[in-house]
Amino acid sequence: MDGNGRWAAAKGLPRLEGHRRGAERLIEIVDACIDAGVNTLTVFAFSAENWKRPLEEVSGLFKLGEWILRAHLARLEKRKVRLHVIGDVTALPDFVRSPLQDVIKSSQDNTAFNLVVALNYGARQEIVAAARSLAADVAAGKLQPDAVDWAAVEARLQTAGLPDPDLIIRTSGEFRLSNFLLLQSAYAEIVFAPVFWPDFDKAQLQLALAEYARRERRYGMTGAQVQPPAQA
Ligand code: IPE
Ligand code: MG
C-alpha cells in the first residue's frame, strides 16, 4: 500500500492524512476483493524498515491500525473474514498487538476470506527465522540435512498454510518488491499500478485483475503445455 505520503504531499496535507485515507481505501478494497472472488489478500501495512521513520509517523500509523480494527470489526465478522498477521508482532505496542491477537483468535473459524496483514514484516527476516528453525531442528537431530526440501522451508515461513500470491500489486509507480514475500512470489504475476495507494479504488483493482487475466502463466513450461485444451 505505497504512496500515502506522496498523495498527501501532492495535496499539501500532512503525511498522516495520507495514511488515514489509505486505511479507508483498504476497507473498500477488502470488500471489492471478496466481491471479485479473491480468497486471500495480503497487505504490506508496516515493514520492518518502517521503524526508521519519525516517531510521530510510526505512532500515528499504529493508532490508525488500532482504530481501523475497532471501527470495522463488525464488518469483517459479517463478511466472515479471517484475520492473519505476518511479521514480528512482539515489537508492536500493546494497544495494537492485543486487539489484533483477539481478532486473529475470534476470526479463526471464518473461511470466506483471508486478510493477511504484514506488520513489522520483512521477507529476509522471515527467511532468516526459517533458516534458524531448520538449523535448530537439524542440530537437535529432529531433521536430517538431506530432508530439508521446499516443503520444510515453506512450513517455517510465516505464511505457512496460506496460498502463494498469484498477483502482487505495487502501487505508487515504484517498480520493486521491497522485501515483500520474496520466496512466496516466485511465480506471482506483478502489476505496477501508477497511482498512489489512497487513489487505488475498485476501478483500479478491476484494471489490475484484468491485467492479471491477460497474463499467461507457464511455471517454466512451454505455452503449449499450459494451454487449456481447446473447447469443442
Ligand atoms: C504507505 O505509503 C506505506 C506505509 C508505510 C503505511 P508511504 O508512507 O510509503 O508513502 P510514500 O511512499 O512516502 O509516498
Ligand atoms: Mg513508500
mmCIF file of C-alpha atoms and ligand atoms in Angstrom:
data_model
loop_
_atom_site.group_PDB
_atom_site.id
_atom_site.type_symbol
_atom_site.label_atom_id
_atom_site.label_comp_id
_atom_site.label_asym_id
_atom_site.label_seq_id
_atom_site.Cartn_x
_atom_site.Cartn_y
_atom_site.Cartn_z
ATOM 1 C CA MET A 1 0.000 0.000 0.000
ATOM 2 C CA ASP A 2 2.559 2.520 -1.170
ATOM 3 C CA GLY A 3 2.244 6.219 -1.817
ATOM 4 C CA ASN A 4 0.245 7.581 1.113
ATOM 5 C CA GLY A 5 2.907 10.173 1.921
ATOM 6 C CA ARG A 6 3.269 11.404 -1.646
ATOM 7 C CA TRP A 7 -0.516 11.504 -2.087
ATOM 8 C CA ALA A 8 -0.727 13.786 0.951
ATOM 9 C CA ALA A 9 2.250 15.919 -0.070
ATOM 10 C CA ALA A 10 0.741 16.489 -3.516
ATOM 11 C CA LYS A 11 -2.346 17.892 -1.809
ATOM 12 C CA GLY A 12 -0.454 19.920 0.786
ATOM 13 C CA LEU A 13 -1.744 17.640 3.575
ATOM 14 C CA PRO A 14 0.157 16.018 6.452
ATOM 15 C CA ARG A 15 1.503 12.515 5.759
ATOM 16 C CA LEU A 16 -0.794 11.050 8.407
ATOM 17 C CA GLU A 17 -3.793 12.284 6.476
ATOM 18 C CA GLY A 18 -2.494 10.222 3.558
ATOM 19 C CA HIS A 19 -2.271 7.182 5.830
ATOM 20 C CA ARG A 20 -5.816 7.807 7.068
ATOM 21 C CA ARG A 21 -7.169 7.956 3.530
ATOM 22 C CA GLY A 22 -5.118 4.883 2.685
ATOM 23 C CA ALA A 23 -6.668 2.996 5.606
ATOM 24 C CA GLU A 24 -10.159 3.887 4.376
ATOM 25 C CA ARG A 25 -9.197 2.643 0.944
ATOM 26 C CA LEU A 26 -8.152 -0.673 2.407
ATOM 27 C CA ILE A 27 -11.671 -1.271 3.729
ATOM 28 C CA GLU A 28 -13.110 -0.660 0.269
ATOM 29 C CA ILE A 29 -10.540 -2.925 -1.385
ATOM 30 C CA VAL A 30 -11.171 -5.793 1.042
ATOM 31 C CA ASP A 31 -14.856 -5.618 0.129
ATOM 32 C CA ALA A 32 -14.061 -5.419 -3.577
ATOM 33 C CA CYS A 33 -11.719 -8.425 -3.350
ATOM 34 C CA ILE A 34 -14.379 -10.520 -1.617
ATOM 35 C CA ASP A 35 -16.903 -9.490 -4.270
ATOM 36 C CA ALA A 36 -14.411 -10.365 -7.016
ATOM 37 C CA GLY A 37 -13.950 -13.901 -5.678
ATOM 38 C CA VAL A 38 -10.413 -13.417 -4.345
ATOM 39 C CA ASN A 39 -9.821 -15.691 -1.333
ATOM 40 C CA THR A 40 -6.702 -14.176 0.222
ATOM 41 C CA LEU A 41 -5.387 -10.619 0.328
ATOM 42 C CA THR A 42 -2.069 -9.778 1.939
ATOM 43 C CA VAL A 43 -1.374 -6.119 2.578
ATOM 44 C CA PHE A 44 2.018 -4.682 3.420
ATOM 45 C CA ALA A 45 0.994 -2.285 6.190
ATOM 46 C CA PHE A 46 4.250 -1.739 8.060
ATOM 47 C CA SER A 47 7.668 -3.015 7.073
ATOM 48 C CA ALA A 48 10.470 -4.000 9.422
ATOM 49 C CA GLU A 49 12.306 -0.984 7.952
ATOM 50 C CA ASN A 50 9.469 1.495 8.636
ATOM 51 C CA TRP A 51 10.691 1.958 12.235
ATOM 52 C CA LYS A 52 13.262 4.330 10.762
ATOM 53 C CA ARG A 53 10.503 6.882 10.102
ATOM 54 C CA PRO A 54 9.875 9.781 12.504
ATOM 55 C CA LEU A 55 8.360 8.613 15.787
ATOM 56 C CA GLU A 56 5.262 10.731 15.215
ATOM 57 C CA GLU A 57 4.514 8.958 11.946
ATOM 58 C CA VAL A 58 5.215 5.492 13.384
ATOM 59 C CA SER A 59 2.933 6.021 16.375
ATOM 60 C CA GLY A 60 0.310 7.637 14.133
ATOM 61 C CA LEU A 61 0.325 4.508 11.953
ATOM 62 C CA PHE A 62 -0.205 2.218 14.937
ATOM 63 C CA LYS A 63 -3.020 4.393 16.289
ATOM 64 C CA LEU A 64 -4.626 4.244 12.880
ATOM 65 C CA GLY A 65 -4.248 0.470 12.828
ATOM 66 C CA GLU A 66 -5.950 0.139 16.190
ATOM 67 C CA TRP A 67 -8.755 2.479 15.125
ATOM 68 C CA ILE A 68 -9.422 0.749 11.839
ATOM 69 C CA LEU A 69 -9.579 -2.641 13.527
ATOM 70 C CA ARG A 70 -12.079 -1.378 16.088
ATOM 71 C CA ALA A 71 -14.165 0.626 13.619
ATOM 72 C CA HIS A 72 -14.503 -2.204 11.102
ATOM 73 C CA LEU A 73 -14.571 -5.280 13.291
ATOM 74 C CA ALA A 74 -18.299 -5.879 12.854
ATOM 75 C CA ARG A 75 -17.968 -5.595 9.099
ATOM 76 C CA LEU A 76 -15.093 -8.094 8.999
ATOM 77 C CA GLU A 77 -17.136 -10.513 11.076
ATOM 78 C CA LYS A 78 -20.217 -10.039 8.891
ATOM 79 C CA ARG A 79 -18.239 -10.907 5.783
ATOM 80 C CA LYS A 80 -16.647 -13.912 7.529
ATOM 81 C CA VAL A 81 -13.110 -12.598 7.172
ATOM 82 C CA ARG A 82 -10.326 -14.447 8.920
ATOM 83 C CA LEU A 83 -7.527 -12.151 10.038
ATOM 84 C CA HIS A 84 -3.884 -13.220 9.980
ATOM 85 C CA VAL A 85 -0.714 -11.301 10.742
ATOM 86 C CA ILE A 86 2.751 -11.943 9.383
ATOM 87 C CA GLY A 87 5.818 -10.208 10.769
ATOM 88 C CA ASP A 88 7.256 -9.829 14.232
ATOM 89 C CA VAL A 89 4.286 -8.625 16.257
ATOM 90 C CA THR A 90 6.152 -8.892 19.561
ATOM 91 C CA ALA A 91 7.701 -5.490 18.854
ATOM 92 C CA LEU A 92 4.329 -3.772 18.329
ATOM 93 C CA PRO A 93 2.847 -1.581 21.058
ATOM 94 C CA ASP A 94 0.447 -3.469 23.269
ATOM 95 C CA PHE A 95 -2.541 -1.241 22.441
ATOM 96 C CA VAL A 96 -2.480 -2.571 18.894
ATOM 97 C CA ARG A 97 -0.996 -6.055 19.431
ATOM 98 C CA SER A 98 -3.575 -7.095 21.974
ATOM 99 C CA PRO A 99 -6.749 -6.283 19.950
ATOM 100 C CA LEU A 100 -5.088 -7.767 16.879
ATOM 101 C CA GLN A 101 -4.471 -11.037 18.662
ATOM 102 C CA ASP A 102 -8.053 -11.033 19.930
ATOM 103 C CA VAL A 103 -9.407 -10.691 16.393
ATOM 104 C CA ILE A 104 -6.994 -13.285 14.995
ATOM 105 C CA LYS A 105 -8.398 -15.696 17.566
ATOM 106 C CA SER A 106 -12.064 -14.741 17.274
ATOM 107 C CA SER A 107 -11.967 -14.930 13.466
ATOM 108 C CA GLN A 108 -10.112 -18.224 13.193
ATOM 109 C CA ASP A 109 -13.144 -20.197 12.044
ATOM 110 C CA ASN A 110 -14.081 -17.729 9.314
ATOM 111 C CA THR A 111 -13.486 -19.193 5.897
ATOM 112 C CA ALA A 112 -14.866 -16.721 3.345
ATOM 113 C CA PHE A 113 -11.720 -14.653 3.024
ATOM 114 C CA ASN A 114 -8.217 -14.411 4.481
ATOM 115 C CA LEU A 115 -6.973 -10.917 5.243
ATOM 116 C CA VAL A 116 -3.268 -11.135 5.969
ATOM 117 C CA VAL A 117 -1.693 -8.003 7.396
ATOM 118 C CA ALA A 118 2.081 -7.740 7.150
ATOM 119 C CA LEU A 119 3.155 -5.791 10.223
ATOM 120 C CA ASN A 120 6.785 -5.306 11.130
ATOM 121 C CA TYR A 121 7.329 -7.749 8.270
ATOM 122 C CA GLY A 122 10.410 -8.293 6.142
ATOM 123 C CA ALA A 123 10.931 -11.244 3.801
ATOM 124 C CA ARG A 124 14.636 -11.534 4.596
ATOM 125 C CA GLN A 125 13.887 -11.563 8.326
ATOM 126 C CA GLU A 126 11.277 -14.258 7.679
ATOM 127 C CA ILE A 127 13.811 -16.331 5.718
ATOM 128 C CA VAL A 128 16.437 -15.948 8.466
ATOM 129 C CA ALA A 129 13.922 -17.147 11.077
ATOM 130 C CA ALA A 130 13.053 -20.161 8.895
ATOM 131 C CA ALA A 131 16.762 -20.961 8.447
ATOM 132 C CA ARG A 132 17.306 -20.777 12.199
ATOM 133 C CA SER A 133 14.392 -23.104 12.813
ATOM 134 C CA LEU A 134 15.765 -25.608 10.292
ATOM 135 C CA ALA A 135 19.250 -25.359 11.814
ATOM 136 C CA ALA A 136 17.872 -25.885 15.310
ATOM 137 C CA ASP A 137 15.913 -28.971 14.213
ATOM 138 C CA VAL A 138 18.977 -30.388 12.454
ATOM 139 C CA ALA A 139 21.186 -29.677 15.482
ATOM 140 C CA ALA A 140 18.639 -31.397 17.727
ATOM 141 C CA GLY A 141 18.655 -34.454 15.467
ATOM 142 C CA LYS A 142 14.980 -33.959 14.570
ATOM 143 C CA LEU A 143 15.699 -33.320 10.908
ATOM 144 C CA GLN A 144 18.320 -34.718 8.528
ATOM 145 C CA PRO A 145 20.050 -32.124 6.299
ATOM 146 C CA ASP A 146 19.007 -34.161 3.248
ATOM 147 C CA ALA A 147 15.391 -33.929 4.349
ATOM 148 C CA VAL A 148 15.422 -30.139 4.029
ATOM 149 C CA ASP A 149 13.285 -29.509 0.973
ATOM 150 C CA TRP A 150 10.970 -26.716 -0.138
ATOM 151 C CA ALA A 151 8.115 -28.123 1.948
ATOM 152 C CA ALA A 152 10.328 -27.934 5.048
ATOM 153 C CA VAL A 153 11.234 -24.326 4.287
ATOM 154 C CA GLU A 154 7.684 -23.316 3.394
ATOM 155 C CA ALA A 155 6.324 -24.817 6.616
ATOM 156 C CA ARG A 156 8.617 -22.465 8.559
ATOM 157 C CA LEU A 157 7.612 -19.293 6.745
ATOM 158 C CA GLN A 158 5.119 -17.017 8.453
ATOM 159 C CA THR A 159 2.704 -17.649 5.603
ATOM 160 C CA ALA A 160 2.626 -21.423 6.252
ATOM 161 C CA GLY A 161 -0.823 -22.705 5.374
ATOM 162 C CA LEU A 162 -1.656 -19.723 3.173
ATOM 163 C CA PRO A 163 -1.547 -19.854 -0.623
ATOM 164 C CA ASP A 164 1.285 -18.211 -2.544
ATOM 165 C CA PRO A 165 0.203 -14.934 -4.107
ATOM 166 C CA ASP A 166 -1.000 -15.227 -7.702
ATOM 167 C CA LEU A 167 -0.912 -11.475 -8.157
ATOM 168 C CA ILE A 168 1.129 -8.803 -6.442
ATOM 169 C CA ILE A 169 0.045 -5.211 -6.936
ATOM 170 C CA ARG A 170 2.591 -2.483 -6.182
ATOM 171 C CA THR A 171 1.048 0.953 -6.113
ATOM 172 C CA SER A 172 2.614 4.412 -6.480
ATOM 173 C CA GLY A 173 4.543 3.718 -9.671
ATOM 174 C CA GLU A 174 7.548 2.114 -7.942
ATOM 175 C CA PHE A 175 8.984 -0.978 -9.638
ATOM 176 C CA ARG A 176 10.302 -3.084 -6.793
ATOM 177 C CA LEU A 177 9.205 -5.649 -4.215
ATOM 178 C CA SER A 178 10.889 -4.003 -1.215
ATOM 179 C CA ASN A 179 11.380 -7.140 0.909
ATOM 180 C CA PHE A 180 7.770 -8.340 0.457
ATOM 181 C CA LEU A 181 7.040 -12.103 0.233
ATOM 182 C CA LEU A 182 10.260 -12.766 -1.701
ATOM 183 C CA LEU A 183 10.030 -16.564 -1.684
ATOM 184 C CA GLN A 184 6.249 -16.771 -1.951
ATOM 185 C CA SER A 185 6.282 -14.503 -5.009
ATOM 186 C CA ALA A 186 8.419 -16.921 -7.091
ATOM 187 C CA TYR A 187 5.622 -17.370 -9.653
ATOM 188 C CA ALA A 188 3.470 -14.360 -8.844
ATOM 189 C CA GLU A 189 2.335 -12.022 -11.569
ATOM 190 C CA ILE A 190 3.278 -8.473 -10.686
ATOM 191 C CA VAL A 191 1.230 -5.451 -11.655
ATOM 192 C CA PHE A 192 2.542 -1.966 -11.070
ATOM 193 C CA ALA A 193 -0.304 0.475 -10.555
ATOM 194 C CA PRO A 194 0.584 4.056 -11.469
ATOM 195 C CA VAL A 195 -1.476 5.588 -8.662
ATOM 196 C CA PHE A 196 -0.785 6.342 -5.009
ATOM 197 C CA TRP A 197 -2.480 3.922 -2.621
ATOM 198 C CA PRO A 198 -5.202 6.395 -1.482
ATOM 199 C CA ASP A 199 -6.272 6.589 -5.146
ATOM 200 C CA PHE A 200 -6.307 2.817 -5.628
ATOM 201 C CA ASP A 201 -10.053 2.326 -5.861
ATOM 202 C CA LYS A 202 -12.292 -0.503 -7.073
ATOM 203 C CA ALA A 203 -11.782 0.539 -10.680
ATOM 204 C CA GLN A 204 -8.013 0.304 -10.217
ATOM 205 C CA LEU A 205 -8.435 -3.149 -8.707
ATOM 206 C CA GLN A 206 -10.512 -4.216 -11.708
ATOM 207 C CA LEU A 207 -7.758 -2.968 -14.034
ATOM 208 C CA ALA A 208 -5.147 -4.973 -12.116
ATOM 209 C CA LEU A 209 -7.328 -8.104 -12.171
ATOM 210 C CA ALA A 210 -7.941 -7.660 -15.903
ATOM 211 C CA GLU A 211 -4.201 -7.316 -16.488
ATOM 212 C CA TYR A 212 -3.653 -10.489 -14.447
ATOM 213 C CA ALA A 213 -6.244 -12.320 -16.535
ATOM 214 C CA ARG A 214 -4.323 -11.422 -19.700
ATOM 215 C CA ARG A 215 -1.063 -12.891 -18.423
ATOM 216 C CA GLU A 216 -0.036 -16.383 -19.447
ATOM 217 C CA ARG A 217 1.420 -18.279 -16.516
ATOM 218 C CA ARG A 218 3.809 -21.015 -17.615
ATOM 219 C CA TYR A 219 5.734 -22.094 -14.497
ATOM 220 C CA GLY A 220 8.748 -22.958 -16.636
ATOM 221 C CA MET A 221 6.753 -24.931 -19.203
ATOM 222 C CA THR A 222 6.066 -24.084 -22.811
ATOM 223 C CA GLY A 223 2.935 -22.179 -23.739
ATOM 224 C CA ALA A 224 1.534 -25.296 -25.446
ATOM 225 C CA GLN A 225 1.872 -27.328 -22.250
ATOM 226 C CA VAL A 226 -0.090 -24.963 -20.084
ATOM 227 C CA GLN A 227 -2.802 -24.024 -22.565
ATOM 228 C CA PRO A 228 -6.147 -25.467 -21.528
ATOM 229 C CA PRO A 229 -7.474 -27.853 -24.202
ATOM 230 C CA ALA A 230 -9.495 -26.052 -26.861
ATOM 231 C CA GLN A 231 -13.225 -26.131 -26.180
ATOM 232 C CA ALA A 232 -15.265 -28.182 -28.640
HETATM 233 C C1 IPE B 1 2.227 3.907 2.853
HETATM 234 O O1 IPE B 1 2.807 4.792 1.979
HETATM 235 C C2 IPE B 1 3.111 2.791 3.324
HETATM 236 C C3 IPE B 1 3.166 2.670 4.787
HETATM 237 C C4 IPE B 1 4.304 2.501 5.441
HETATM 238 C C5 IPE B 1 1.933 2.716 5.581
HETATM 239 P P1 IPE B 1 4.162 5.568 2.260
HETATM 240 O O2 IPE B 1 4.140 6.139 3.628
HETATM 241 O O3 IPE B 1 5.318 4.683 1.936
HETATM 242 O O4 IPE B 1 4.068 6.743 1.214
HETATM 243 P P2 IPE B 1 5.239 7.376 0.360
HETATM 244 O O5 IPE B 1 5.985 6.254 -0.290
HETATM 245 O O6 IPE B 1 6.098 8.161 1.301
HETATM 246 O O7 IPE B 1 4.527 8.230 -0.625
HETATM 247 MG MG MG B 2 6.573 4.381 0.359
#
